mmCIF file of C-alpha atoms in Angstrom:
data_model
loop_
_atom_site.group_PDB
_atom_site.id
_atom_site.type_symbol
_atom_site.label_atom_id
_atom_site.label_comp_id
_atom_site.label_asym_id
_atom_site.label_seq_id
_atom_site.Cartn_x
_atom_site.Cartn_y
_atom_site.Cartn_z
ATOM 1 C CA MET A 18 -1.818 9.785 17.532
ATOM 2 C CA LEU A 19 -4.276 8.884 14.813
ATOM 3 C CA LEU A 20 -7.541 7.581 16.233
ATOM 4 C CA VAL A 21 -9.613 5.550 13.794
ATOM 5 C CA PHE A 22 -13.138 4.661 14.821
ATOM 6 C CA GLY A 23 -16.515 3.896 13.328
ATOM 7 C CA LEU A 24 -19.774 2.010 13.740
ATOM 8 C CA THR A 25 -20.089 -1.690 12.989
ATOM 9 C CA VAL A 26 -23.155 -3.952 12.763
ATOM 10 C CA VAL A 27 -22.641 -7.332 14.392
ATOM 11 C CA PHE A 28 -25.005 -10.276 13.903
ATOM 12 C CA ARG A 29 -25.527 -12.997 16.515
ATOM 13 C CA THR A 30 -27.397 -16.289 15.938
ATOM 14 C CA VAL A 31 -30.352 -16.656 18.298
ATOM 15 C CA GLY A 32 -32.249 -19.502 16.630
ATOM 16 C CA GLU A 33 -32.215 -22.078 13.845
ATOM 17 C CA GLY A 34 -34.699 -24.165 11.893
ATOM 18 C CA THR A 35 -36.208 -24.847 8.476
ATOM 19 C CA PHE A 36 -38.228 -22.327 6.460
ATOM 20 C CA HIS A 37 -39.488 -21.694 2.949
ATOM 21 C CA CYS A 38 -36.859 -19.429 1.419
ATOM 22 C CA PRO A 39 -38.495 -16.910 -0.951
ATOM 23 C CA GLN A 40 -35.224 -16.524 -2.861
ATOM 24 C CA CYS A 41 -34.378 -20.234 -3.255
ATOM 25 C CA GLY A 42 -38.029 -21.172 -3.732
ATOM 26 C CA GLY A 43 -37.918 -24.215 -1.443
ATOM 27 C CA ASP A 44 -37.392 -25.485 2.090
ATOM 28 C CA ARG A 45 -34.005 -24.452 3.470
ATOM 29 C CA ALA A 46 -32.186 -24.288 6.788
ATOM 30 C CA TYR A 47 -32.100 -20.842 8.356
ATOM 31 C CA ARG A 48 -30.458 -18.904 11.158
ATOM 32 C CA LYS A 49 -32.353 -16.250 13.061
ATOM 33 C CA ARG A 50 -29.893 -13.415 13.602
ATOM 34 C CA ALA A 51 -30.009 -10.510 16.041
ATOM 35 C CA ALA A 52 -28.311 -7.350 14.784
ATOM 36 C CA ARG A 53 -26.676 -4.704 16.977
ATOM 37 C CA ARG A 54 -24.602 -1.650 16.199
ATOM 38 C CA TRP A 55 -21.239 -1.322 17.995
ATOM 39 C CA PHE A 56 -18.775 1.503 18.439
ATOM 40 C CA SER A 57 -15.549 0.230 16.866
ATOM 41 C CA PRO A 58 -12.240 1.974 17.580
ATOM 42 C CA PHE A 59 -9.526 0.658 15.279
ATOM 43 C CA PHE A 60 -12.169 -1.503 13.533
ATOM 44 C CA VAL A 61 -12.714 -3.658 16.662
ATOM 45 C CA PRO A 62 -16.327 -3.811 17.973
ATOM 46 C CA LEU A 63 -15.875 -2.649 21.539
ATOM 47 C CA ILE A 64 -18.917 -0.805 22.901
ATOM 48 C CA PRO A 65 -22.444 -2.130 22.205
ATOM 49 C CA LEU A 66 -24.891 0.542 21.144
ATOM 50 C CA TRP A 67 -28.484 0.123 19.932
ATOM 51 C CA ARG A 68 -30.218 -3.042 18.795
ATOM 52 C CA LEU A 69 -31.347 -3.181 15.166
ATOM 53 C CA GLY A 70 -33.819 -6.071 15.378
ATOM 54 C CA HIS A 71 -33.822 -9.581 13.941
ATOM 55 C CA ALA A 72 -33.433 -11.087 10.494
ATOM 56 C CA VAL A 73 -33.713 -14.574 9.028
ATOM 57 C CA GLU A 74 -30.701 -15.729 7.037
ATOM 58 C CA CYS A 75 -30.926 -18.611 4.562
ATOM 59 C CA ARG A 76 -27.980 -20.977 4.972
ATOM 60 C CA SER A 77 -28.048 -21.815 1.257
ATOM 61 C CA CYS A 78 -28.297 -18.499 -0.591
ATOM 62 C CA ARG A 79 -27.261 -16.273 2.375
ATOM 63 C CA GLY A 80 -30.221 -14.014 1.700
ATOM 64 C CA ARG A 81 -31.595 -12.068 4.673
ATOM 65 C CA PHE A 82 -35.331 -11.601 5.209
ATOM 66 C CA PRO A 83 -37.695 -10.133 7.827
ATOM 67 C CA VAL A 84 -38.801 -12.501 10.582
ATOM 68 C CA SER A 85 -42.324 -12.525 9.107
ATOM 69 C CA VAL A 86 -41.022 -14.892 6.409
ATOM 70 C CA LEU A 87 -41.201 -17.695 9.005
ATOM 71 C CA ARG A 88 -45.009 -17.535 8.868
ATOM 72 C CA ALA A 89 -45.028 -19.147 5.434
ATOM 73 C CA PRO A 90 -45.493 -22.928 5.724
ATOM 74 C CA THR A 91 -42.743 -25.259 4.595
ATOM 75 C CA ALA A 92 -43.486 -28.026 2.102
ATOM 76 C CA GLN A 93 -43.059 -30.547 4.908
ATOM 77 C CA GLN A 94 -45.620 -28.763 7.095
ATOM 78 C CA MET A 95 -48.104 -28.652 4.227
ATOM 79 C CA ALA A 96 -47.519 -32.311 3.403
ATOM 80 C CA ALA A 97 -48.402 -33.236 6.982
ATOM 81 C CA ALA A 98 -51.284 -30.801 7.511
ATOM 82 C CA LEU A 99 -53.366 -31.527 4.400
ATOM 83 C CA PRO A 100 -53.929 -35.294 4.868
ATOM 84 C CA ALA A 101 -54.625 -34.783 8.568
ATOM 85 C CA GLY A 102 -57.060 -31.976 7.783
ATOM 86 C CA MET A 103 -58.972 -33.950 5.162
ATOM 87 C CA ARG A 104 -59.066 -36.973 7.461
ATOM 88 C CA ALA A 105 -60.583 -34.809 10.194
ATOM 89 C CA ALA A 106 -63.076 -33.222 7.778
ATOM 90 C CA ALA A 107 -64.158 -36.684 6.620
ATOM 91 C CA ALA A 108 -64.798 -37.718 10.225
ATOM 92 C CA LEU A 109 -66.833 -34.573 10.927
ATOM 93 C CA VAL A 110 -68.972 -35.171 7.850
ATOM 94 C CA LEU A 111 -69.449 -38.899 8.429
ATOM 95 C CA ARG A 112 -70.444 -38.526 12.057
ATOM 96 C CA SER A 113 -73.134 -36.015 11.023
ATOM 97 C CA GLY A 114 -75.208 -38.692 9.300
ATOM 98 C CA ALA A 115 -73.377 -41.316 7.250
ATOM 99 C CA ALA A 116 -71.044 -42.971 9.736
ATOM 100 C CA GLU A 117 -72.244 -46.492 8.912
ATOM 101 C CA ASP A 118 -72.913 -46.079 5.201
ATOM 102 C CA GLU A 119 -70.455 -48.206 3.204
ATOM 103 C CA THR A 120 -70.546 -45.965 0.128
ATOM 104 C CA ALA A 121 -69.788 -42.829 2.137
ATOM 105 C CA ARG A 122 -66.997 -44.576 4.054
ATOM 106 C CA ALA A 123 -65.490 -45.834 0.791
ATOM 107 C CA ARG A 124 -65.606 -42.310 -0.620
ATOM 108 C CA ALA A 125 -63.887 -41.007 2.517
ATOM 109 C CA VAL A 126 -61.119 -43.624 2.189
ATOM 110 C CA GLU A 127 -60.600 -42.736 -1.478
ATOM 111 C CA THR A 128 -60.473 -38.993 -0.760
ATOM 112 C CA VAL A 129 -58.149 -39.107 2.253
ATOM 113 C CA THR A 130 -55.838 -41.530 0.441
ATOM 114 C CA ARG A 131 -55.556 -39.102 -2.485
ATOM 115 C CA TYR A 132 -54.667 -36.356 -0.026
ATOM 116 C CA GLY A 133 -51.603 -38.319 1.035
ATOM 117 C CA GLU A 134 -52.542 -40.849 3.720
ATOM 118 C CA PRO A 135 -52.191 -44.283 2.054
ATOM 119 C CA ASP A 136 -52.896 -46.316 5.219
ATOM 120 C CA TYR A 137 -56.300 -44.720 5.846
ATOM 121 C CA ASP A 138 -59.024 -47.412 5.997
ATOM 122 C CA ASP A 139 -62.223 -48.461 7.786
ATOM 123 C CA ASP A 140 -60.360 -48.967 11.063
ATOM 124 C CA ALA A 141 -58.963 -45.438 10.810
ATOM 125 C CA ILE A 142 -62.475 -44.087 10.226
ATOM 126 C CA ASP A 143 -63.759 -45.861 13.348
ATOM 127 C CA ALA A 144 -60.855 -44.441 15.361
ATOM 128 C CA ASP A 145 -61.520 -40.906 14.103
ATOM 129 C CA LEU A 146 -65.261 -41.079 14.803
ATOM 130 C CA VAL A 147 -64.634 -41.259 18.558
ATOM 131 C CA VAL A 148 -62.235 -38.278 18.585
ATOM 132 C CA ALA A 149 -63.720 -35.130 20.132
ATOM 133 C CA PRO A 150 -64.982 -32.706 17.440
ATOM 134 C CA VAL A 151 -62.853 -29.891 18.866
ATOM 135 C CA PHE A 152 -59.663 -31.821 18.072
ATOM 136 C CA LEU A 153 -60.890 -32.709 14.585
ATOM 137 C CA GLY A 154 -61.687 -29.040 14.054
ATOM 138 C CA GLN A 155 -58.150 -28.049 14.999
ATOM 139 C CA GLU A 156 -56.770 -30.310 12.264
ATOM 140 C CA VAL A 157 -59.087 -28.784 9.655
ATOM 141 C CA GLU A 158 -58.167 -25.282 10.791
ATOM 142 C CA ARG A 159 -54.459 -26.108 10.605
ATOM 143 C CA ALA A 160 -54.870 -27.369 7.042
ATOM 144 C CA GLY A 161 -56.869 -24.296 6.062
ATOM 145 C CA ALA A 162 -54.051 -22.022 7.198
ATOM 146 C CA HIS A 163 -51.851 -23.516 4.448
ATOM 147 C CA LEU A 164 -54.379 -23.398 1.602
ATOM 148 C CA ALA A 165 -54.949 -20.799 -1.086
ATOM 149 C CA VAL A 166 -58.539 -19.749 -1.854
ATOM 150 C CA GLU A 167 -58.935 -22.191 -4.757
ATOM 151 C CA ALA A 168 -57.514 -25.052 -2.698
ATOM 152 C CA LYS A 169 -60.018 -24.334 0.096
ATOM 153 C CA GLU A 170 -62.838 -24.566 -2.449
ATOM 154 C CA TRP A 171 -61.617 -27.957 -3.634
ATOM 155 C CA PHE A 172 -61.098 -29.179 -0.061
ATOM 156 C CA LEU A 173 -64.689 -28.271 0.857
ATOM 157 C CA ALA A 174 -66.016 -29.756 -2.391
ATOM 158 C CA GLU A 175 -64.316 -33.049 -1.553
ATOM 159 C CA ALA A 176 -65.991 -33.038 1.869
ATOM 160 C CA VAL A 177 -69.331 -32.386 0.133
ATOM 161 C CA ARG A 178 -68.780 -35.388 -2.157
ATOM 162 C CA ILE A 179 -68.215 -37.596 0.889
ATOM 163 C CA ALA A 180 -71.501 -36.360 2.379
ATOM 164 C CA LEU A 181 -73.321 -36.916 -0.948
ATOM 165 C CA ALA A 182 -72.127 -40.505 -1.295
ATOM 166 C CA ASP A 183 -75.092 -41.851 0.689
ATOM 167 C CA GLY A 184 -77.660 -39.616 -1.047
ATOM 168 C CA PRO A 185 -78.868 -35.998 -0.893
ATOM 169 C CA LEU A 186 -77.534 -33.826 1.912
ATOM 170 C CA ASP A 187 -79.596 -33.705 5.070
ATOM 171 C CA GLU A 188 -79.625 -30.823 7.551
ATOM 172 C CA GLY A 189 -77.002 -32.389 9.805
ATOM 173 C CA GLU A 190 -74.596 -32.847 6.899
ATOM 174 C CA ARG A 191 -75.138 -29.268 5.734
ATOM 175 C CA GLN A 192 -74.340 -27.970 9.196
ATOM 176 C CA ALA A 193 -71.187 -30.115 9.333
ATOM 177 C CA LEU A 194 -70.055 -28.844 5.930
ATOM 178 C CA HIS A 195 -70.588 -25.217 6.949
ATOM 179 C CA ALA A 196 -68.591 -25.925 10.118
ATOM 180 C CA VAL A 197 -65.739 -27.319 7.987
ATOM 181 C CA ALA A 198 -65.895 -24.244 5.742
ATOM 182 C CA GLU A 199 -65.744 -21.900 8.720
ATOM 183 C CA LEU A 200 -62.684 -23.742 10.039
ATOM 184 C CA LEU A 201 -61.074 -23.299 6.619
ATOM 185 C CA GLY A 202 -61.677 -19.546 6.869
ATOM 186 C CA MET A 203 -64.509 -19.346 4.319
ATOM 187 C CA SER A 204 -67.560 -17.127 4.744
ATOM 188 C CA ARG A 205 -70.984 -18.763 5.010
ATOM 189 C CA ALA A 206 -72.116 -17.307 1.675
ATOM 190 C CA TYR A 207 -68.941 -18.460 -0.051
ATOM 191 C CA ALA A 208 -69.291 -21.942 1.433
ATOM 192 C CA LEU A 209 -72.938 -22.136 0.371
ATOM 193 C CA GLY A 210 -71.918 -21.427 -3.210
ATOM 194 C CA VAL A 211 -69.371 -24.265 -3.183
ATOM 195 C CA ILE A 212 -71.820 -26.676 -1.565
ATOM 196 C CA VAL A 213 -74.652 -25.890 -3.997
ATOM 197 C CA THR A 214 -72.345 -26.064 -7.028
ATOM 198 C CA THR A 215 -70.953 -29.440 -5.941
ATOM 199 C CA GLU A 216 -74.464 -30.750 -5.303
ATOM 200 C CA GLY A 217 -75.535 -29.669 -8.776
ATOM 201 C CA ALA A 218 -72.540 -31.299 -10.428
ATOM 202 C CA SER A 219 -73.286 -34.611 -8.698
ATOM 203 C CA ARG A 220 -76.791 -34.954 -10.154
#
């Protein structure tokens, strides 16, 4: 009798969601697949052997990628994180010295609106000013995780412009801006350069 056997890799879906597909270049649905090698007599997977790990499969292009690809933010995640992060940064800066200044509040409204939150207004500022700084910091940190180096510079510069709206920076505002920069993942020296440059450009 002729015995035909071999080894077969079988994939099983263990999770689903949306990710940024590096092959499609956009947000796509994915399946997280677990791979395992089987002993296959007569081409039928019969005896499970060793596990081969996991892969992420794009439902659109069928490309397979390492699980680390899920760390990249989707466009939807970025769209939500950036306005929330700038809103939190504005609150941290305002509460450090310009919470009641109309010019600074107007600058904050203009900036946060441009970052994608059209309903942000004076009432929203008042609501944010009573939020615990630790929660505001988490929003800034979340936004920073999605930003490239140049985008972090611009984000911090926008926070500096809010602080400058009521006049030259005081010590409290400088400390708040350095705290924002640290949450974004910027070094103190790097942040100082952005702050000083933005101050100079505003004169």
